[in-house]
mmCIF file of C-alpha atoms in Angstrom:
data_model
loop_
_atom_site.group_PDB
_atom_site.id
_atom_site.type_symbol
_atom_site.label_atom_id
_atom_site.label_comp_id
_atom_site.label_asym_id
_atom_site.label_seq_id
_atom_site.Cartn_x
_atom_site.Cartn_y
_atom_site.Cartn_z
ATOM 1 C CA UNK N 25 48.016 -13.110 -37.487
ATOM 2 C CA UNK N 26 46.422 -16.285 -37.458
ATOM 3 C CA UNK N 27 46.213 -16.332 -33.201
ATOM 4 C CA UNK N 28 44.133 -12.861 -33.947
ATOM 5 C CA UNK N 29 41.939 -14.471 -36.924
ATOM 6 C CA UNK N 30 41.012 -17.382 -34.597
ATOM 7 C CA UNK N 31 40.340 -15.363 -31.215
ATOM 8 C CA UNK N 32 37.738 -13.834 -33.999
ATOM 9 C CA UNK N 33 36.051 -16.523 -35.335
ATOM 10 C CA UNK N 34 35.870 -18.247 -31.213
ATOM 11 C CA UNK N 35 34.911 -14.579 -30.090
ATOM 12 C CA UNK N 36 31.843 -14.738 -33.128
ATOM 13 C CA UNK N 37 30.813 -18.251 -32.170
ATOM 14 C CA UNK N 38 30.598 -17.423 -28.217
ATOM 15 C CA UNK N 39 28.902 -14.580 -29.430
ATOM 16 C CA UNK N 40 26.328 -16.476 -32.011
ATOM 17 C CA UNK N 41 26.080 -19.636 -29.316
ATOM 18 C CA UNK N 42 25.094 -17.582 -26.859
ATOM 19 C CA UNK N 43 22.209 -15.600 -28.697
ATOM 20 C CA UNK N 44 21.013 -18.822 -30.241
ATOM 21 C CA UNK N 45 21.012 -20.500 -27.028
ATOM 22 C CA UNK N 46 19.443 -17.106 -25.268
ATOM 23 C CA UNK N 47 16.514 -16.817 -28.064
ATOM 24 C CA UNK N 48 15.755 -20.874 -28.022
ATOM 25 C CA UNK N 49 15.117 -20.475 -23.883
ATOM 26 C CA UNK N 50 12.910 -17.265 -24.492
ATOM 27 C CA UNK N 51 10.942 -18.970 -27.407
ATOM 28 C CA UNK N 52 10.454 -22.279 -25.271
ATOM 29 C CA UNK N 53 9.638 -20.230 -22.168
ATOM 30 C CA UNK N 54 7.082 -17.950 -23.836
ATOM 31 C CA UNK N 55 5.167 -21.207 -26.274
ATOM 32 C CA UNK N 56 5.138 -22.819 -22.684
ATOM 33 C CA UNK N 57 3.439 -19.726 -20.796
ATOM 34 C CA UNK N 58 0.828 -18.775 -24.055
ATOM 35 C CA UNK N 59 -0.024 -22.940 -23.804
ATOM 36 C CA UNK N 60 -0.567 -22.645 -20.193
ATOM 37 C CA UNK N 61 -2.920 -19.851 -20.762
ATOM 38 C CA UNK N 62 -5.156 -21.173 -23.413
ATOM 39 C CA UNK N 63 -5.307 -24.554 -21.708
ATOM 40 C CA UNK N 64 -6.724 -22.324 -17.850
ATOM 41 C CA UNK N 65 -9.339 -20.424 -20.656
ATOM 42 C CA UNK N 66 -10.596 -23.592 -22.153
ATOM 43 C CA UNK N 67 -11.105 -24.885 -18.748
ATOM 44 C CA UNK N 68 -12.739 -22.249 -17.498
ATOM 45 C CA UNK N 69 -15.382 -22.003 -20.555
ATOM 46 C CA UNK N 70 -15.816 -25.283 -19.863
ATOM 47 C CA UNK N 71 -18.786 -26.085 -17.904
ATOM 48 C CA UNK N 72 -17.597 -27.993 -13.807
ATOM 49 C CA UNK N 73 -18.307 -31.849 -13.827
ATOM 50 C CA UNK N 74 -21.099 -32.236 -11.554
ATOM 51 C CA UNK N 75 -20.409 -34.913 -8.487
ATOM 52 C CA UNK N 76 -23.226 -35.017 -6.239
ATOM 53 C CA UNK N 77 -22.391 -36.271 -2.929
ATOM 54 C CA UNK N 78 -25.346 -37.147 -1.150
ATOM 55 C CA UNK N 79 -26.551 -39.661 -3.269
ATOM 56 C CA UNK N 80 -25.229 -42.996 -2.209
ATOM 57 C CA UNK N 81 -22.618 -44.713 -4.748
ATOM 58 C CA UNK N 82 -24.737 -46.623 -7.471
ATOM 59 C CA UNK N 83 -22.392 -49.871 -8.910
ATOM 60 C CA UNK N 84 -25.162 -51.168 -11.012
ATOM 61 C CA UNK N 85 -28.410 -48.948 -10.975
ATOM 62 C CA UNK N 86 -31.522 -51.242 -11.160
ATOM 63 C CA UNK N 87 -30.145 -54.469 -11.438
ATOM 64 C CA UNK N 88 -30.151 -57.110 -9.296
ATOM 65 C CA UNK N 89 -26.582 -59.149 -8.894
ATOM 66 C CA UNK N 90 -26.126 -62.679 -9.690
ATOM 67 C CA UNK N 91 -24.458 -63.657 -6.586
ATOM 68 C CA UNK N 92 -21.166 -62.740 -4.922
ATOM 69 C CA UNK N 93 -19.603 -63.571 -8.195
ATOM 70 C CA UNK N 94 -21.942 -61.001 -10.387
ATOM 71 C CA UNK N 95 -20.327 -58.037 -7.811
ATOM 72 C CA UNK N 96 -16.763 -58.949 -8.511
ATOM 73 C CA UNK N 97 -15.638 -55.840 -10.662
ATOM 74 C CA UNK N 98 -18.825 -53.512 -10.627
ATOM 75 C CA UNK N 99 -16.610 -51.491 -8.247
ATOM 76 C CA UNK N 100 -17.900 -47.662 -8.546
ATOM 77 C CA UNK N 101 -15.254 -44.681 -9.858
ATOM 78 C CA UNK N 102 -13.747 -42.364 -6.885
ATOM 79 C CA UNK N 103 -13.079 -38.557 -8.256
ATOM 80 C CA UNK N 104 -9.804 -38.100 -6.268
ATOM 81 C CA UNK N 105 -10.137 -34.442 -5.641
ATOM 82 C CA UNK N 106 -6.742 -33.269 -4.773
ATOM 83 C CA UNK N 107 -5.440 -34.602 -8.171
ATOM 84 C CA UNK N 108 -8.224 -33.134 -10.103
ATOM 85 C CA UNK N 109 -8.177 -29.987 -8.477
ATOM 86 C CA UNK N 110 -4.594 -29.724 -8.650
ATOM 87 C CA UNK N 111 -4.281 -30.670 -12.599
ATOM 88 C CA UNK N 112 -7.690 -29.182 -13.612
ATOM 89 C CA UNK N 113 -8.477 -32.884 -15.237
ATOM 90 C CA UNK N 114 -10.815 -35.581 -13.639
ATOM 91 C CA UNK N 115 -8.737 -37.750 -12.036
ATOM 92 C CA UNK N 116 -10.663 -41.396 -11.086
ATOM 93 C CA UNK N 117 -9.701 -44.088 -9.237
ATOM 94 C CA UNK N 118 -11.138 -47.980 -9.383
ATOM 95 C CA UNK N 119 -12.308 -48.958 -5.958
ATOM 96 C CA UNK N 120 -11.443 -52.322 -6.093
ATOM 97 C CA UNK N 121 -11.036 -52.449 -2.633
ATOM 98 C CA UNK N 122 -14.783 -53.001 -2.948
ATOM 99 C CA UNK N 123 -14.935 -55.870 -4.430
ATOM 100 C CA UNK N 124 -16.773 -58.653 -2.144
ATOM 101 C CA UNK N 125 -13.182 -60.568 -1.009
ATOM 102 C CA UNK N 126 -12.026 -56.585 -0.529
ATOM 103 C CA UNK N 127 -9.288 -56.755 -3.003
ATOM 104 C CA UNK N 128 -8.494 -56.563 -7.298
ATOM 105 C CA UNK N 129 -7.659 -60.364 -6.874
ATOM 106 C CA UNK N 130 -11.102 -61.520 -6.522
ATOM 107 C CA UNK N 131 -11.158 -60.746 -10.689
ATOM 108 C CA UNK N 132 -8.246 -63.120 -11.244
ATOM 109 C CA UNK N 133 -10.242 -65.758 -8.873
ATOM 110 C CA UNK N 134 -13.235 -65.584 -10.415
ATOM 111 C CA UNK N 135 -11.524 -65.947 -14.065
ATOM 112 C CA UNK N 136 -9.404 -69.015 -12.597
ATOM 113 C CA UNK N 137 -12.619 -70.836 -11.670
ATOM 114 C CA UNK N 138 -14.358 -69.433 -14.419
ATOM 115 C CA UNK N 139 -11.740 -70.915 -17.135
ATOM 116 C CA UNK N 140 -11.768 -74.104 -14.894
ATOM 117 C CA UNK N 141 -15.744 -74.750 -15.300
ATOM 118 C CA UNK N 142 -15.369 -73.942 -19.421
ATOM 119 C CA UNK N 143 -13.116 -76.783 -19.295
ATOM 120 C CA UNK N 144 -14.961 -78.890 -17.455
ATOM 121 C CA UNK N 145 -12.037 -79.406 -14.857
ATOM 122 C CA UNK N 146 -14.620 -77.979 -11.695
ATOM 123 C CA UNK N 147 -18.195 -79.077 -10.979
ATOM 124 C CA UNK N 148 -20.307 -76.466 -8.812
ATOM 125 C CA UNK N 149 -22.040 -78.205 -5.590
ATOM 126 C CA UNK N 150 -20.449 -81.741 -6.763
ATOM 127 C CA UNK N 151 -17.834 -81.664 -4.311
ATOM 128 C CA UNK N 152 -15.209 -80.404 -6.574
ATOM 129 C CA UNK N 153 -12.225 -78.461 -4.063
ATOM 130 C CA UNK N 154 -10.291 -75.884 -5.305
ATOM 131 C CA UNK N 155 -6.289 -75.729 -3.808
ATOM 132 C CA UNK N 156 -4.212 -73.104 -4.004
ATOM 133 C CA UNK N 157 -0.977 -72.166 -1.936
ATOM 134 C CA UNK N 158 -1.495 -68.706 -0.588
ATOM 135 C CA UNK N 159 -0.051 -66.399 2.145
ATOM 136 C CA UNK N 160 -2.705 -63.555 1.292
ATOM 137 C CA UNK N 161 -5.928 -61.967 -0.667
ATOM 138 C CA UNK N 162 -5.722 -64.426 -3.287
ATOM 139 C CA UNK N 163 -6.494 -66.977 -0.889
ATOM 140 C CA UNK N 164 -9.464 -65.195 0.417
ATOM 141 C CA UNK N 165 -10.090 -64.233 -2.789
ATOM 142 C CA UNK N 166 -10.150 -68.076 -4.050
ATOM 143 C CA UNK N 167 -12.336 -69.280 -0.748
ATOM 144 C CA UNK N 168 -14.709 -66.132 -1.253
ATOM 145 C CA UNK N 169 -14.949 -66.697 -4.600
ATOM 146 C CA UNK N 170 -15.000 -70.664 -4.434
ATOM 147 C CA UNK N 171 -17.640 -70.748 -1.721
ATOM 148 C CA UNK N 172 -20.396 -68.670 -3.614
ATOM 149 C CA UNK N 173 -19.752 -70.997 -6.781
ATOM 150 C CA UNK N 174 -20.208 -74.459 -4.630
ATOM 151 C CA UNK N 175 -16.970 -74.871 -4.373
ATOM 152 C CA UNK N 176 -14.692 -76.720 -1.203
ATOM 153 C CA UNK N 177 -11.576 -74.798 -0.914
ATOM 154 C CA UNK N 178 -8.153 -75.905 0.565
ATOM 155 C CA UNK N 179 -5.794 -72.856 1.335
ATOM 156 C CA UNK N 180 -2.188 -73.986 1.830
ATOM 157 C CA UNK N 181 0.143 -71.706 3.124
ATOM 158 C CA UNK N 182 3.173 -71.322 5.524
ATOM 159 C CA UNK N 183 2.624 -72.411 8.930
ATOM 160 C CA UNK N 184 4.300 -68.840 10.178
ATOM 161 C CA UNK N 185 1.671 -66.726 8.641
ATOM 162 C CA UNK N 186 -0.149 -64.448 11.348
ATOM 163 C CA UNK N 187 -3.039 -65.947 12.811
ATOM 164 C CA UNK N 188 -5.710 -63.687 11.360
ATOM 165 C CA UNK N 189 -5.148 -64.780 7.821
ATOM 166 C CA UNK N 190 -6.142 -68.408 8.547
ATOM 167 C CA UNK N 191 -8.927 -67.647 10.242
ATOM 168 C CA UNK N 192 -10.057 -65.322 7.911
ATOM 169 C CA UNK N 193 -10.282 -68.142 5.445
ATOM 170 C CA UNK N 194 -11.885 -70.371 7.818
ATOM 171 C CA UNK N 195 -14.628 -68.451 8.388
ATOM 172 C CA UNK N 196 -15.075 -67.798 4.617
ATOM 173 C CA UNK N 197 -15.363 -71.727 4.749
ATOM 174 C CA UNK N 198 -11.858 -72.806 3.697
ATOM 175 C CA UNK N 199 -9.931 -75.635 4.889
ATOM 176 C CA UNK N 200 -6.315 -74.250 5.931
ATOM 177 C CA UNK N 201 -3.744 -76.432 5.873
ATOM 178 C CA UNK N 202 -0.117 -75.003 7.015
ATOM 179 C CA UNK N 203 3.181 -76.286 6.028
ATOM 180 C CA UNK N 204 6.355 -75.790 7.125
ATOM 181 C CA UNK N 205 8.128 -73.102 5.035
ATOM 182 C CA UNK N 206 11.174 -74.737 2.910
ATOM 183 C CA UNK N 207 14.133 -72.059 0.989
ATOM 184 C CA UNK N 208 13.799 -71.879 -2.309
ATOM 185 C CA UNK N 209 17.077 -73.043 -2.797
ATOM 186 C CA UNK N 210 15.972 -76.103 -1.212
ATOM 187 C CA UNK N 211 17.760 -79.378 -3.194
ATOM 188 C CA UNK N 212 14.871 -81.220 -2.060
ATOM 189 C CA UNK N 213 11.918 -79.089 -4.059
#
């Protein structure tokens, strides 16, 4: 008797776990397709964003920038399209790559020597040189940076680095010194 009463009650439970489970899905599924369409309608009553493309990108309209260091950061907003079209949002990008040492570092440069001249530690056109151990854009980032402010800059880096690098940051005025590369397990650093 009691193998029949609990075949019942497991037979019910199948039975009630499986509608539950069944009407949760349909609920989810249909509050998911009704959002959908209400969020498509808004859109569309909404009225397009209007990007005109033949007008030339404007960083800062009617304003004249103090020096390289007055463009770092007044990079213009990009509308990536396929993201935008494909999520119905505006999607924008930063275009850092604009900045005037063609990279985001030339903010953290200009806020290194920035800090540096609050505290009195760097002197603009006194002969004050700015060092910094580099294998990349900060370095041209520092000597771009560096060299509109007054500033002598030393870039240190590895003495395997590809050749364009350092003389990238000689002609941006730096003095390149290159060391021989040491592990950083070295006992001796």
């Amino acid at each position: 008797m009691s193998s029949n009463w609990e075949r019942l009650i497991q037979t019910r439970v199948s039975k009630e776990l499986f509608i539950g489970v069944a009407v949760g899905f349909s609920l989810c599924l249909s509050s998911t397709s009704l959002w959908l369409y209400v969020e498509r309608r808004h859109r569309k009553s909404q009225p397009p964003v209007d990007f005109d493309d033949s007008t030339p990108i404007d960083v800062v309209k009617n304003e004249v920038a103090r020096g390289i260091p007055g463009l770092v950061g007044n990079t213009p907003l990009v509308r990536i399209n396929s993201l935008s079209d494909a999520l119905g949002v505006e999607i924008l990008g930063k275009a850092e790559f604009l900045n005037p040492g063609g990279s985001v570092k030339d903010r953290v440069a200009l806020q290194i020597i920035e800090e540096a001249e609050q505290q009195g530690l760097l002197h603009p056109n006194c002969g004050s040189t700015i060092f910094e151990g580099t294998v990349g854009s900060t370095g041209i980032s520092i000597a771009t940076i560096g060299r509109a402010k007054g500033y002598e800059t030393t870039i240190i880096m590895p003495d395997d680095v590809a050749e364009e690098k350092s003389k990238a940051l000689e002609a941006l005025g730096a003095t390149v010194e290159k060391v021989r590369p040491s592990s950083i397990v070295d006992k001796k650093q």
